[in-house]
mmCIF file of C-alpha atoms and ligand atoms in Angstrom:
data_model
loop_
_atom_site.group_PDB
_atom_site.id
_atom_site.type_symbol
_atom_site.label_atom_id
_atom_site.label_comp_id
_atom_site.label_asym_id
_atom_site.label_seq_id
_atom_site.Cartn_x
_atom_site.Cartn_y
_atom_site.Cartn_z
ATOM 1 C CA MET A 1 15.850 22.210 -7.158
ATOM 2 C CA PHE A 2 15.789 20.674 -4.266
ATOM 3 C CA SER A 3 13.873 17.533 -2.647
ATOM 4 C CA PHE A 4 14.755 14.788 -0.236
ATOM 5 C CA SER A 5 14.306 11.680 -0.115
ATOM 6 C CA VAL A 6 14.296 8.192 2.659
ATOM 7 C CA ALA A 7 14.806 4.860 1.212
ATOM 8 C CA LEU A 8 11.748 3.440 2.415
ATOM 9 C CA LEU A 9 9.813 0.573 1.987
ATOM 10 C CA LEU A 10 6.809 2.318 0.521
ATOM 11 C CA LEU A 11 3.809 0.676 0.892
ATOM 12 C CA CYS A 12 1.140 1.064 -1.213
ATOM 13 C CA ALA A 13 2.939 3.663 -3.043
ATOM 14 C CA THR A 14 3.138 3.484 -6.884
ATOM 15 C CA PRO A 15 5.538 5.575 -8.958
ATOM 16 C CA LEU A 16 4.210 9.112 -9.426
ATOM 17 C CA PRO A 17 5.016 11.042 -12.825
ATOM 18 C CA THR A 18 8.499 12.786 -12.578
ATOM 19 C CA THR A 19 6.824 16.416 -12.651
ATOM 20 C CA ALA A 20 5.129 15.361 -9.132
ATOM 21 C CA VAL A 21 8.296 14.380 -7.902
ATOM 22 C CA ALA A 22 10.575 17.042 -8.560
ATOM 23 C CA LEU A 23 8.016 19.669 -6.853
ATOM 24 C CA PRO A 24 9.700 20.540 -3.810
ATOM 25 C CA PHE A 25 7.679 19.637 -0.402
ATOM 26 C CA ALA A 26 4.758 18.321 -2.919
ATOM 27 C CA GLN A 27 2.838 15.868 -0.334
ATOM 28 C CA LYS A 28 0.653 14.366 -3.323
ATOM 29 C CA GLY A 29 -1.765 11.237 -2.869
ATOM 30 C CA PHE A 30 0.065 8.274 -4.210
ATOM 31 C CA MET A 31 -1.470 6.984 -7.565
ATOM 32 C CA ASP A 32 -4.016 10.018 -7.219
ATOM 33 C CA LEU A 33 -3.110 11.647 -10.156
ATOM 34 C CA GLY A 34 -5.773 14.047 -10.521
ATOM 35 C CA LYS A 35 -9.395 12.021 -10.138
ATOM 36 C CA ARG A 36 -7.761 8.840 -12.074
ATOM 37 C CA ILE A 37 -6.674 6.019 -11.036
ATOM 38 C CA ASP A 38 -4.033 4.270 -13.375
ATOM 39 C CA VAL A 39 -5.016 0.770 -14.279
ATOM 40 C CA GLU A 40 -2.447 -0.194 -16.386
ATOM 41 C CA GLY A 41 -0.364 0.852 -13.257
ATOM 42 C CA LEU A 42 -2.978 -1.355 -10.926
ATOM 43 C CA MET A 43 -2.585 -4.287 -12.983
ATOM 44 C CA MET A 44 0.895 -4.126 -13.431
ATOM 45 C CA MET A 45 0.865 -4.299 -9.536
ATOM 46 C CA MET A 46 -1.551 -7.207 -9.437
ATOM 47 C CA MET A 47 0.932 -9.123 -11.779
ATOM 48 C CA ASN A 48 3.528 -8.516 -9.297
ATOM 49 C CA ASP A 49 1.602 -9.503 -6.256
ATOM 50 C CA GLU A 50 0.789 -12.510 -7.976
ATOM 51 C CA GLU A 51 4.392 -13.575 -8.545
ATOM 52 C CA ASP A 52 5.161 -12.606 -5.177
ATOM 53 C CA GLY A 53 2.319 -14.990 -3.568
ATOM 54 C CA SER A 54 -0.645 -16.418 -4.409
ATOM 55 C CA ALA A 55 0.178 -17.069 -7.986
ATOM 56 C CA ASP A 56 -2.892 -19.246 -10.196
ATOM 57 C CA GLY A 57 -0.061 -20.035 -12.885
ATOM 58 C CA GLU A 58 -1.472 -17.742 -15.481
ATOM 59 C CA HIS A 59 -0.345 -14.630 -16.562
ATOM 60 C CA TYR A 60 -2.555 -12.180 -18.598
ATOM 61 C CA LYS A 61 -0.992 -10.015 -21.350
ATOM 62 C CA PRO A 62 -3.086 -7.001 -21.227
ATOM 63 C CA ASP A 63 -4.277 -6.625 -25.405
ATOM 64 C CA TYR A 64 -7.097 -4.137 -25.767
ATOM 65 C CA PHE A 65 -7.681 -4.859 -29.237
ATOM 66 C CA LYS A 66 -8.805 -8.195 -28.873
ATOM 67 C CA PRO A 67 -12.144 -8.790 -29.783
ATOM 68 C CA GLU A 68 -14.843 -8.873 -26.604
ATOM 69 C CA GLN A 69 -15.547 -11.722 -25.107
ATOM 70 C CA PRO A 70 -19.109 -13.218 -25.453
ATOM 71 C CA THR A 71 -19.723 -12.423 -21.796
ATOM 72 C CA CYS A 72 -18.407 -8.890 -21.455
ATOM 73 C CA PRO A 73 -20.850 -6.222 -20.530
ATOM 74 C CA PHE A 74 -22.165 -4.056 -22.985
ATOM 75 C CA GLY A 75 -19.724 -1.080 -23.682
ATOM 76 C CA CYS A 76 -16.726 -2.441 -21.430
ATOM 77 C CA GLN A 77 -13.724 -3.843 -22.516
ATOM 78 C CA CYS A 78 -12.918 -7.231 -21.254
ATOM 79 C CA ASN A 79 -9.337 -8.805 -21.263
ATOM 80 C CA GLN A 80 -8.404 -11.845 -19.873
ATOM 81 C CA LYS A 81 -9.347 -10.911 -15.914
ATOM 82 C CA VAL A 82 -9.785 -7.403 -16.437
ATOM 83 C CA VAL A 83 -13.132 -5.748 -17.181
ATOM 84 C CA GLN A 84 -12.669 -2.214 -17.824
ATOM 85 C CA CYS A 85 -16.236 -0.270 -18.013
ATOM 86 C CA SER A 86 -14.729 3.476 -16.893
ATOM 87 C CA ASP A 87 -16.194 6.489 -18.490
ATOM 88 C CA LEU A 88 -19.354 5.134 -19.947
ATOM 89 C CA GLY A 89 -22.018 7.130 -18.577
ATOM 90 C CA LEU A 90 -23.039 4.125 -16.195
ATOM 91 C CA PHE A 91 -25.495 4.779 -13.091
ATOM 92 C CA TYR A 92 -25.393 1.176 -11.884
ATOM 93 C CA VAL A 93 -22.711 -1.413 -12.160
ATOM 94 C CA PRO A 94 -23.578 -3.462 -14.659
ATOM 95 C CA HIS A 95 -25.047 -7.182 -14.000
ATOM 96 C CA ASP A 96 -23.431 -9.503 -16.639
ATOM 97 C CA ILE A 97 -19.376 -9.065 -15.118
ATOM 98 C CA PRO A 98 -17.544 -12.480 -15.714
ATOM 99 C CA ARG A 99 -17.328 -14.343 -12.597
ATOM 100 C CA GLU A 100 -13.362 -14.815 -13.052
ATOM 101 C CA THR A 101 -12.481 -11.526 -13.252
ATOM 102 C CA ARG A 102 -10.071 -10.286 -11.298
ATOM 103 C CA LEU A 103 -9.949 -6.088 -11.581
ATOM 104 C CA LEU A 104 -13.397 -4.284 -12.426
ATOM 105 C CA ASP A 105 -12.956 -0.589 -13.390
ATOM 106 C CA LEU A 106 -15.672 1.464 -12.850
ATOM 107 C CA GLN A 107 -14.359 4.561 -12.487
ATOM 108 C CA SER A 108 -16.052 8.216 -13.387
ATOM 109 C CA ASN A 109 -19.026 6.662 -14.519
ATOM 110 C CA GLN A 110 -22.536 8.342 -12.537
ATOM 111 C CA ILE A 111 -23.105 5.203 -10.019
ATOM 112 C CA THR A 112 -25.086 6.748 -7.254
ATOM 113 C CA GLU A 113 -25.953 3.298 -5.278
ATOM 114 C CA ILE A 114 -23.819 0.101 -4.736
ATOM 115 C CA ARG A 115 -26.836 -2.538 -4.499
ATOM 116 C CA GLU A 116 -26.779 -5.742 -2.472
ATOM 117 C CA ASP A 117 -26.836 -8.445 -5.851
ATOM 118 C CA ASP A 118 -24.075 -5.777 -7.323
ATOM 119 C CA PHE A 119 -20.824 -8.098 -7.142
ATOM 120 C CA LYS A 120 -23.002 -11.639 -6.709
ATOM 121 C CA GLY A 121 -20.516 -14.402 -7.549
ATOM 122 C CA LEU A 122 -17.257 -11.998 -7.814
ATOM 123 C CA SER A 123 -15.010 -14.487 -5.528
ATOM 124 C CA ASN A 124 -12.180 -14.045 -7.450
ATOM 125 C CA LEU A 125 -12.201 -10.214 -7.699
ATOM 126 C CA TYR A 126 -9.198 -8.900 -6.524
ATOM 127 C CA THR A 127 -9.015 -5.088 -7.263
ATOM 128 C CA LEU A 128 -12.384 -3.153 -7.634
ATOM 129 C CA VAL A 129 -11.602 0.386 -8.749
ATOM 130 C CA LEU A 130 -15.483 2.692 -8.352
ATOM 131 C CA VAL A 131 -13.189 5.979 -7.898
ATOM 132 C CA ASN A 132 -15.206 9.012 -8.902
ATOM 133 C CA ASN A 133 -18.805 8.365 -9.225
ATOM 134 C CA LYS A 134 -21.510 9.629 -6.999
ATOM 135 C CA ILE A 135 -22.194 6.652 -4.688
ATOM 136 C CA SER A 136 -23.717 7.541 -1.340
ATOM 137 C CA ARG A 137 -25.170 4.271 -0.366
ATOM 138 C CA VAL A 138 -23.351 0.656 -0.533
ATOM 139 C CA HIS A 139 -25.730 -2.238 0.858
ATOM 140 C CA PRO A 140 -24.467 -3.468 3.852
ATOM 141 C CA ARG A 141 -23.973 -6.869 2.068
ATOM 142 C CA ALA A 142 -22.890 -5.744 -0.825
ATOM 143 C CA LEU A 143 -19.532 -6.340 -0.714
ATOM 144 C CA MET A 144 -19.724 -9.446 1.495
ATOM 145 C CA PRO A 145 -19.441 -11.997 -1.733
ATOM 146 C CA LEU A 146 -15.856 -10.784 -2.435
ATOM 147 C CA LYS A 147 -13.684 -12.721 -0.813
ATOM 148 C CA MET A 148 -10.563 -12.379 -2.385
ATOM 149 C CA MET A 149 -10.475 -8.840 -2.481
ATOM 150 C CA HIS A 150 -7.135 -6.914 -1.638
ATOM 151 C CA LYS A 151 -7.885 -3.836 -3.020
ATOM 152 C CA LEU A 152 -11.098 -1.294 -2.824
ATOM 153 C CA TYR A 153 -10.909 1.965 -4.283
ATOM 154 C CA PHE A 154 -13.489 4.569 -3.534
ATOM 155 C CA SER A 155 -12.368 7.943 -3.587
ATOM 156 C CA HIS A 156 -14.246 10.689 -4.877
ATOM 157 C CA ASN A 157 -17.884 9.852 -4.164
ATOM 158 C CA GLN A 158 -20.087 10.703 -1.653
ATOM 159 C CA LEU A 159 -20.064 8.492 0.675
ATOM 160 C CA THR A 160 -21.181 9.438 4.421
ATOM 161 C CA ALA A 161 -19.498 6.280 6.450
ATOM 162 C CA VAL A 162 -16.924 3.127 5.677
ATOM 163 C CA PRO A 163 -18.728 0.963 4.022
ATOM 164 C CA ARG A 164 -20.024 -2.190 5.928
ATOM 165 C CA ASN A 165 -18.621 -5.799 6.036
ATOM 166 C CA LEU A 166 -15.147 -5.081 4.105
ATOM 167 C CA PRO A 167 -14.088 -8.443 2.997
ATOM 168 C CA SER A 168 -11.216 -9.609 5.517
ATOM 169 C CA SER A 169 -8.804 -10.135 2.797
ATOM 170 C CA LEU A 170 -9.165 -6.595 1.975
ATOM 171 C CA VAL A 171 -5.133 -5.001 2.307
ATOM 172 C CA GLU A 172 -6.031 -1.481 0.807
ATOM 173 C CA LEU A 173 -8.502 0.707 1.208
ATOM 174 C CA ARG A 174 -8.680 4.211 -0.340
ATOM 175 C CA ILE A 175 -12.040 6.462 0.496
ATOM 176 C CA HIS A 176 -10.346 9.942 0.070
ATOM 177 C CA ASP A 177 -12.648 12.883 -0.497
ATOM 178 C CA ASN A 178 -15.699 11.404 0.363
ATOM 179 C CA HIS A 179 -18.231 13.185 2.971
ATOM 180 C CA ILE A 180 -17.088 10.955 5.775
ATOM 181 C CA LYS A 181 -17.760 12.563 9.371
ATOM 182 C CA ARG A 182 -17.826 9.670 11.337
ATOM 183 C CA VAL A 183 -16.200 6.308 11.451
ATOM 184 C CA ALA A 184 -17.975 4.026 13.830
ATOM 185 C CA ALA A 185 -16.576 1.699 16.456
ATOM 186 C CA GLY A 186 -15.689 -1.568 14.961
ATOM 187 C CA ALA A 187 -15.638 -0.076 11.162
ATOM 188 C CA PHE A 188 -12.488 -2.064 10.760
ATOM 189 C CA SER A 189 -13.698 -5.410 12.148
ATOM 190 C CA GLY A 190 -12.837 -8.481 10.261
ATOM 191 C CA LEU A 191 -9.715 -7.477 9.205
ATOM 192 C CA ARG A 192 -6.510 -7.896 10.712
ATOM 193 C CA ASN A 193 -3.893 -6.691 8.589
ATOM 194 C CA MET A 194 -3.893 -4.058 6.432
ATOM 195 C CA ASN A 195 -0.929 -2.193 4.263
ATOM 196 C CA CYS A 196 -2.871 0.919 3.733
ATOM 197 C CA ILE A 197 -5.649 3.360 4.352
ATOM 198 C CA GLU A 198 -6.344 6.292 2.333
ATOM 199 C CA MET A 199 -9.269 9.058 3.930
ATOM 200 C CA GLY A 200 -8.128 12.003 3.522
ATOM 201 C CA ARG A 201 -10.678 14.749 2.917
ATOM 202 C CA ASN A 202 -13.321 13.840 4.813
ATOM 203 C CA PRO A 203 -14.837 16.195 7.073
ATOM 204 C CA ILE A 204 -13.699 14.016 10.199
ATOM 205 C CA GLN A 205 -13.090 15.542 13.238
ATOM 206 C CA ASN A 206 -11.542 13.868 16.294
ATOM 207 C CA SER A 207 -15.037 13.042 17.496
ATOM 208 C CA GLY A 208 -15.664 11.604 14.563
ATOM 209 C CA LEU A 209 -13.214 8.479 14.893
ATOM 210 C CA GLU A 210 -15.486 6.713 17.669
ATOM 211 C CA PRO A 211 -13.233 5.001 20.437
ATOM 212 C CA GLY A 212 -12.772 1.030 18.959
ATOM 213 C CA ALA A 213 -13.305 2.495 15.231
ATOM 214 C CA PHE A 214 -9.519 0.526 14.442
ATOM 215 C CA ASP A 215 -10.047 -1.924 17.382
ATOM 216 C CA GLY A 216 -7.951 -5.423 16.169
ATOM 217 C CA LEU A 217 -6.746 -3.788 13.077
ATOM 218 C CA LYS A 218 -3.021 -3.823 12.017
ATOM 219 C CA LEU A 219 -2.241 -1.115 9.692
ATOM 220 C CA SER A 220 0.940 0.224 8.008
ATOM 221 C CA PHE A 221 0.302 3.253 6.284
ATOM 222 C CA LEU A 222 -2.568 5.780 7.230
ATOM 223 C CA ARG A 223 -3.413 8.914 5.898
ATOM 224 C CA ILE A 224 -6.199 11.740 7.104
ATOM 225 C CA SER A 225 -4.827 14.171 5.476
ATOM 226 C CA GLU A 226 -6.945 17.622 4.826
ATOM 227 C CA ALA A 227 -10.087 16.492 7.496
ATOM 228 C CA LYS A 228 -10.735 18.589 10.186
ATOM 229 C CA LEU A 229 -8.490 17.153 13.200
ATOM 230 C CA THR A 230 -8.139 19.255 16.012
ATOM 231 C CA GLY A 231 -5.708 17.272 17.316
ATOM 232 C CA ILE A 232 -3.858 13.722 17.117
ATOM 233 C CA PRO A 233 -6.424 11.520 17.548
ATOM 234 C CA LYS A 234 -5.541 8.614 20.123
ATOM 235 C CA ASP A 235 -6.109 4.744 19.500
ATOM 236 C CA LEU A 236 -5.146 4.425 15.425
ATOM 237 C CA PRO A 237 -4.408 1.221 14.246
ATOM 238 C CA GLU A 238 -1.460 -1.156 15.806
ATOM 239 C CA GLY A 239 1.687 -1.144 13.649
ATOM 240 C CA LEU A 240 2.020 2.100 11.760
ATOM 241 C CA HIS A 241 4.980 2.476 9.996
ATOM 242 C CA GLU A 242 3.457 6.111 8.310
ATOM 243 C CA LEU A 243 0.920 8.291 9.906
ATOM 244 C CA HIS A 244 -0.071 11.387 7.624
ATOM 245 C CA LEU A 245 -2.136 13.790 9.311
ATOM 246 C CA ASP A 246 -0.912 17.336 7.288
ATOM 247 C CA GLY A 247 -3.460 20.075 6.385
ATOM 248 C CA ASN A 248 -5.674 19.581 9.092
ATOM 249 C CA GLN A 249 -6.325 22.203 12.134
ATOM 250 C CA ILE A 250 -3.858 20.213 14.760
ATOM 251 C CA GLN A 251 -2.909 23.050 17.354
ATOM 252 C CA ALA A 252 -0.497 21.281 19.373
ATOM 253 C CA ILE A 253 1.370 18.022 20.263
ATOM 254 C CA GLU A 254 0.946 16.867 23.870
ATOM 255 C CA GLN A 255 2.751 14.194 25.867
ATOM 256 C CA GLY A 256 1.179 11.225 25.497
ATOM 257 C CA ASP A 257 -0.410 12.080 21.908
ATOM 258 C CA LEU A 258 2.073 9.945 19.948
ATOM 259 C CA ASN A 259 3.223 7.164 22.376
ATOM 260 C CA GLN A 260 1.256 4.442 21.084
ATOM 261 C CA TYR A 261 3.042 4.868 17.660
ATOM 262 C CA ASP A 262 6.225 3.916 18.324
ATOM 263 C CA GLY A 263 6.566 2.550 14.979
ATOM 264 C CA LEU A 264 6.406 4.944 13.484
ATOM 265 C CA TYR A 265 9.099 6.054 10.584
ATOM 266 C CA ARG A 266 7.231 8.710 8.805
ATOM 267 C CA LEU A 267 4.753 11.289 10.484
ATOM 268 C CA GLY A 268 3.427 13.903 8.556
ATOM 269 C CA LEU A 269 2.095 16.992 10.512
ATOM 270 C CA GLY A 270 2.517 19.625 7.842
ATOM 271 C CA TYR A 271 0.195 22.236 7.259
ATOM 272 C CA ASN A 272 -1.969 22.508 10.456
ATOM 273 C CA GLN A 273 -1.863 25.094 13.209
ATOM 274 C CA ILE A 274 0.440 23.897 15.446
ATOM 275 C CA ARG A 275 2.670 26.226 18.220
ATOM 276 C CA HIS A 276 3.182 23.927 20.756
ATOM 277 C CA ILE A 277 4.884 20.732 21.096
ATOM 278 C CA GLU A 278 5.090 19.510 24.809
ATOM 279 C CA HIS A 279 9.065 18.386 25.515
ATOM 280 C CA GLY A 280 8.984 14.788 25.731
ATOM 281 C CA SER A 281 5.974 14.357 23.706
ATOM 282 C CA LEU A 282 8.204 12.867 20.417
ATOM 283 C CA TYR A 283 10.301 10.262 22.997
ATOM 284 C CA TYR A 284 8.691 7.355 21.849
ATOM 285 C CA LEU A 285 9.180 8.490 18.237
ATOM 286 C CA GLN A 286 12.497 5.876 18.323
ATOM 287 C CA ASN A 287 12.388 4.699 14.888
ATOM 288 C CA LEU A 288 11.297 7.643 13.318
ATOM 289 C CA ARG A 289 12.988 8.620 9.674
ATOM 290 C CA GLU A 290 11.280 11.398 8.222
ATOM 291 C CA LEU A 291 9.408 13.922 10.190
ATOM 292 C CA HIS A 292 6.950 16.519 8.432
ATOM 293 C CA LEU A 293 6.483 19.910 10.527
ATOM 294 C CA GLU A 294 6.489 22.697 7.840
ATOM 295 C CA ASN A 295 4.064 25.307 7.278
ATOM 296 C CA ASN A 296 2.837 25.571 10.896
ATOM 297 C CA ARG A 297 3.642 28.126 13.766
ATOM 298 C CA ILE A 298 6.254 26.340 15.586
ATOM 299 C CA ASN A 299 8.692 28.416 17.632
ATOM 300 C CA ASN A 300 11.792 26.430 18.775
ATOM 301 C CA VAL A 301 12.984 23.499 16.723
ATOM 302 C CA PRO A 302 10.945 20.715 18.790
ATOM 303 C CA GLY A 303 12.960 18.801 21.404
ATOM 304 C CA GLY A 304 13.912 15.737 21.087
ATOM 305 C CA LEU A 305 15.160 15.313 17.288
ATOM 306 C CA ALA A 306 19.042 14.702 18.915
ATOM 307 C CA GLY A 307 17.753 11.554 20.373
ATOM 308 C CA MET A 308 16.416 10.137 17.147
ATOM 309 C CA LYS A 309 18.785 7.515 15.843
ATOM 310 C CA TYR A 310 17.676 7.605 12.682
ATOM 311 C CA LEU A 311 15.979 10.664 11.895
ATOM 312 C CA GLN A 312 16.842 11.322 8.449
ATOM 313 C CA VAL A 313 14.903 14.060 6.834
ATOM 314 C CA VAL A 314 13.348 17.086 8.933
ATOM 315 C CA TYR A 315 10.798 19.652 7.207
ATOM 316 C CA LEU A 316 10.431 22.472 9.620
ATOM 317 C CA HIS A 317 10.005 25.222 6.817
ATOM 318 C CA SER A 318 7.114 28.017 6.796
ATOM 319 C CA ASN A 319 7.030 28.362 10.681
ATOM 320 C CA ASN A 320 8.296 30.747 13.523
ATOM 321 C CA ILE A 321 11.662 29.425 15.087
ATOM 322 C CA SER A 322 13.877 32.106 15.401
ATOM 323 C CA HIS A 323 16.975 30.259 16.788
ATOM 324 C CA VAL A 324 18.563 27.408 16.220
ATOM 325 C CA ASP A 325 20.662 25.817 19.087
ATOM 326 C CA VAL A 326 23.885 23.789 18.404
ATOM 327 C CA ASN A 327 22.260 20.703 20.490
ATOM 328 C CA ASP A 328 18.631 20.834 18.606
ATOM 329 C CA PHE A 329 19.495 18.226 15.813
ATOM 330 C CA CYS A 330 22.571 16.494 16.759
ATOM 331 C CA PRO A 331 23.509 14.668 19.956
ATOM 332 C CA GLU A 332 25.984 15.928 22.095
ATOM 333 C CA GLY A 333 28.951 14.020 23.661
ATOM 334 C CA PHE A 334 28.384 10.309 23.480
ATOM 335 C CA GLY A 335 24.903 10.504 22.323
ATOM 336 C CA VAL A 336 24.612 8.123 18.969
ATOM 337 C CA LYS A 337 23.080 8.745 15.724
ATOM 338 C CA LYS A 338 23.068 5.825 13.294
ATOM 339 C CA THR A 339 22.207 7.239 10.084
ATOM 340 C CA TYR A 340 23.241 11.162 9.406
ATOM 341 C CA TYR A 341 20.382 13.828 8.105
ATOM 342 C CA ASN A 342 20.221 14.045 4.328
ATOM 343 C CA GLY A 343 17.590 16.833 4.374
ATOM 344 C CA ILE A 344 16.573 19.441 6.908
ATOM 345 C CA SER A 345 14.886 22.433 5.815
ATOM 346 C CA LEU A 346 14.870 25.968 7.676
ATOM 347 C CA PHE A 347 13.639 28.297 5.152
ATOM 348 C CA ASP A 348 11.391 30.849 6.159
ATOM 349 C CA ASN A 349 11.634 31.031 9.286
ATOM 350 C CA PRO A 350 13.018 34.475 11.384
ATOM 351 C CA ILE A 351 16.150 33.110 11.842
ATOM 352 C CA ASN A 352 19.491 35.208 11.970
ATOM 353 C CA TYR A 353 21.114 32.309 9.997
ATOM 354 C CA TRP A 354 24.395 33.998 10.281
ATOM 355 C CA GLU A 355 23.834 33.380 14.253
ATOM 356 C CA VAL A 356 23.641 29.526 13.857
ATOM 357 C CA GLU A 357 26.662 27.688 14.365
ATOM 358 C CA PRO A 358 28.180 25.602 11.743
ATOM 359 C CA ALA A 359 28.367 22.516 14.236
ATOM 360 C CA THR A 360 24.965 22.748 14.557
ATOM 361 C CA PHE A 361 24.910 20.353 11.389
ATOM 362 C CA ARG A 362 27.570 17.822 12.535
ATOM 363 C CA CYS A 363 25.297 14.940 12.082
ATOM 364 C CA VAL A 364 24.444 16.059 8.570
ATOM 365 C CA SER A 365 25.405 14.016 5.082
ATOM 366 C CA ASN A 366 26.393 16.849 3.642
ATOM 367 C CA GLY A 367 26.047 21.090 3.105
ATOM 368 C CA MET A 368 23.532 20.302 0.457
ATOM 369 C CA ALA A 369 21.280 18.776 2.904
ATOM 370 C CA ILE A 370 20.358 21.957 4.344
ATOM 371 C CA GLN A 371 18.113 24.346 3.365
ATOM 372 C CA PHE A 372 18.400 27.702 4.956
ATOM 373 C CA GLY A 373 18.062 30.950 2.771
ATOM 374 C CA ASN A 374 14.987 33.019 3.171
ATOM 375 C CA HIS A 375 13.234 31.971 0.225
ATOM 376 C CA LYS A 376 9.903 31.771 0.451
ATOM 377 C CA LYS A 377 7.531 28.395 -0.218
HETATM 378 C C1 NAG B 401 6.564 34.776 16.614
HETATM 379 O O1 NAG B 401 7.418 34.336 17.757
HETATM 380 C C2 NAG B 401 7.237 35.862 18.353
HETATM 381 C C3 NAG B 401 8.372 35.337 19.366
HETATM 382 O O2 NAG B 401 9.452 34.826 18.921
HETATM 383 C C4 NAG B 401 5.930 36.099 18.679
HETATM 384 O O3 NAG B 401 6.276 36.749 19.174
HETATM 385 C C5 NAG B 401 5.225 36.375 17.636
HETATM 386 O O4 NAG B 401 4.009 36.710 18.089
HETATM 387 C C6 NAG B 401 4.928 35.176 16.680
HETATM 388 N N1 NAG B 401 4.887 35.143 15.912
HETATM 389 C C7 NAG B 401 3.567 34.239 15.272
HETATM 390 C C8 NAG B 401 2.565 34.908 14.084
HETATM 391 O O5 NAG B 401 3.135 33.473 15.789
#
């Protein structure tokens, strides 16, 4: 079994079940186990966050079997500051949620709309899970009371726009698998420092990302996979460490496409229609650790990999590469490579492998790190 790994700071990631990890080259949405959010995982993360930072001194011990507190909404389970109301067939957010609630789980209900006062008074709420409902409308003022909110999970709904007036405390937003076509200028205004935005599987075209959509936002992780992008978007947020654009219809990487993103550690461009990577277009990615270009239509190993000092993992399988040059991956002469590769995948390309010189892989940690061969994906 073949799987590469790079030790990276995986912001907003959570351990996946081992079966998902063991699948080679599977790129799964973090914590996206089907359409469910793992609430126990969230509680653990919340506790960790609190230990790290704004601890309020009180440690809650999840205990689902305690009698319900008097203020718990009908049918929900309330424990300490966690209110779980998933899978109840609810059409609206219940009105009697305790004010001290830190985590509110409303996933897998029938909610179609978030009304203006649905979250009134919930100024302590840290995590809100609305995944897998039928929400198409969020009142523009509905999120304003949520002054402490860090994590907002809206995936698998019917939103057509990013909810308005996101709380400035937000660090993680998931709006994966909705109907969003357009991200308006200023959609994230008021937000400064975020870890993660997951907005894949929305019908977003390049023209749908309005100029200024991300103005003022600093962000580490952005995923717009399985959308309708035909090129690498311009003016994405500042400070990106991870950018995942796999499963789009991107045709080429052109000069200037990546100049703004020189802080990237990981770049995911697999499962696109890339035929052409303009020479020098990867030049600015001097910090890159991991590059995914599998399942495209590339004819050559992209220029510039040998100059990336920290590059450790390159996925190039299932392309149309027929030739690998001895200097495609490793620097010549006095060029410096600070970390050796621990994964290069080249299988399912029309390469005559016996023509590839062994010295091509002189800066690879060991022979197991190269996936050659003729296996199909
Ligand atoms: C693969 O590359 C060859 C040239 O090396 C070209 O003739 C052929 O059309 C390419 N195939 C595809 C599917 O792009």
